[in-house]
Short mmCIF file of C-alpha atoms in Angstrom, two decimals:
data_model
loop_
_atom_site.label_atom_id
_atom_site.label_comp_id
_atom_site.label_asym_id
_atom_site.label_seq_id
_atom_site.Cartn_x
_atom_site.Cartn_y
_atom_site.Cartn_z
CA UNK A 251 1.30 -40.93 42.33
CA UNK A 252 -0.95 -37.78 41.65
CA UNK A 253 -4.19 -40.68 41.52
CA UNK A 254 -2.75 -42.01 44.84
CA UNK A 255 -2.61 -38.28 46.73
CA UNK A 256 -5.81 -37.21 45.41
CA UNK A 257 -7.70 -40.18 46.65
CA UNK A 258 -6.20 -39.65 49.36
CA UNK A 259 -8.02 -36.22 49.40
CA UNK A 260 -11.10 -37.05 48.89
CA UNK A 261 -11.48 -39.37 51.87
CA UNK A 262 -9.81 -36.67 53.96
CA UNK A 263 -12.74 -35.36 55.27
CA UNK A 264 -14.65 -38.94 55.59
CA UNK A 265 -11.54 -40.06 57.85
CA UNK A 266 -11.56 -37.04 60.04
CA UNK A 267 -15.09 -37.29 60.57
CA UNK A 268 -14.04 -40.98 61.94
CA UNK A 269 -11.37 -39.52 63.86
CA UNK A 270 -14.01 -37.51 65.04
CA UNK A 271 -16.66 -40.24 66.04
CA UNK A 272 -14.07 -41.92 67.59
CA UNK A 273 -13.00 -39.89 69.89
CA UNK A 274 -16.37 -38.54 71.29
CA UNK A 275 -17.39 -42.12 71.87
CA UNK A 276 -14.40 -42.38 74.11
CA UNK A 277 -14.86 -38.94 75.58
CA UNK A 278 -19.11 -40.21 75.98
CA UNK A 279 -17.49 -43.75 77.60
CA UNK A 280 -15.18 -42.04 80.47
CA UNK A 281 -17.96 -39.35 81.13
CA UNK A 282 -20.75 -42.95 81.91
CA UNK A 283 -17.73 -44.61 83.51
CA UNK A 284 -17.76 -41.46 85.97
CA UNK A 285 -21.58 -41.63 86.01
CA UNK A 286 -21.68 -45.41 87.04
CA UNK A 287 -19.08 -45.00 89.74
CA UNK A 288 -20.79 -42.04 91.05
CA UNK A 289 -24.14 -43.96 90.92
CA UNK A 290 -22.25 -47.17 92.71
CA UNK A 291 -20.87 -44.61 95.60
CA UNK A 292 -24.36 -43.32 95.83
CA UNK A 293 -25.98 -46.35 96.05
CA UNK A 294 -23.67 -47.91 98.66
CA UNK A 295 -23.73 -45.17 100.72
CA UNK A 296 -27.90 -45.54 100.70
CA UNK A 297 -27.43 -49.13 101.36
CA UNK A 298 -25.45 -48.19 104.65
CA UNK A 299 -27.96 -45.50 105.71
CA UNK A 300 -30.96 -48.66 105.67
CA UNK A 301 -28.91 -51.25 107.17
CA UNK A 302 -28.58 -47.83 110.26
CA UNK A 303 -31.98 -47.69 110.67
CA UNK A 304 -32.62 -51.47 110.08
CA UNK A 305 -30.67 -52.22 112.85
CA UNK A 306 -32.04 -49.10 114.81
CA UNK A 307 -34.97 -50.49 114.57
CA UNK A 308 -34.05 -54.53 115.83
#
């Protein structure tokens, strides 16, 4: 049992440091889903503003 526990030591720190990736790639993931609905608001509202003038201009 003492084998057992003090493996499981000395992959402590390599498991939180997965714990760790892990949960900055999901913290990285919602921060570029924000981004990319931000951009698709943005780019929408852009696409409005030409078809204005477009037709403005017709």
């Amino acid at each position: 049992m003492k084998r057992i526990n003090d493996d499981i030591e000395s992959r402590r720190p390599e498991l939180d440091n997965l714990v760790k990736q892990k949960e900055s790639s999901e913290i990285n993931q919602e921060k570029e889903v924000k981004r990319l609905q931000s951009l698709d608001a943005d780019v929408l509202s852009e696409c409005r503003n030409i078809e204005l003038i477009y037709n403005y201009l017709v």
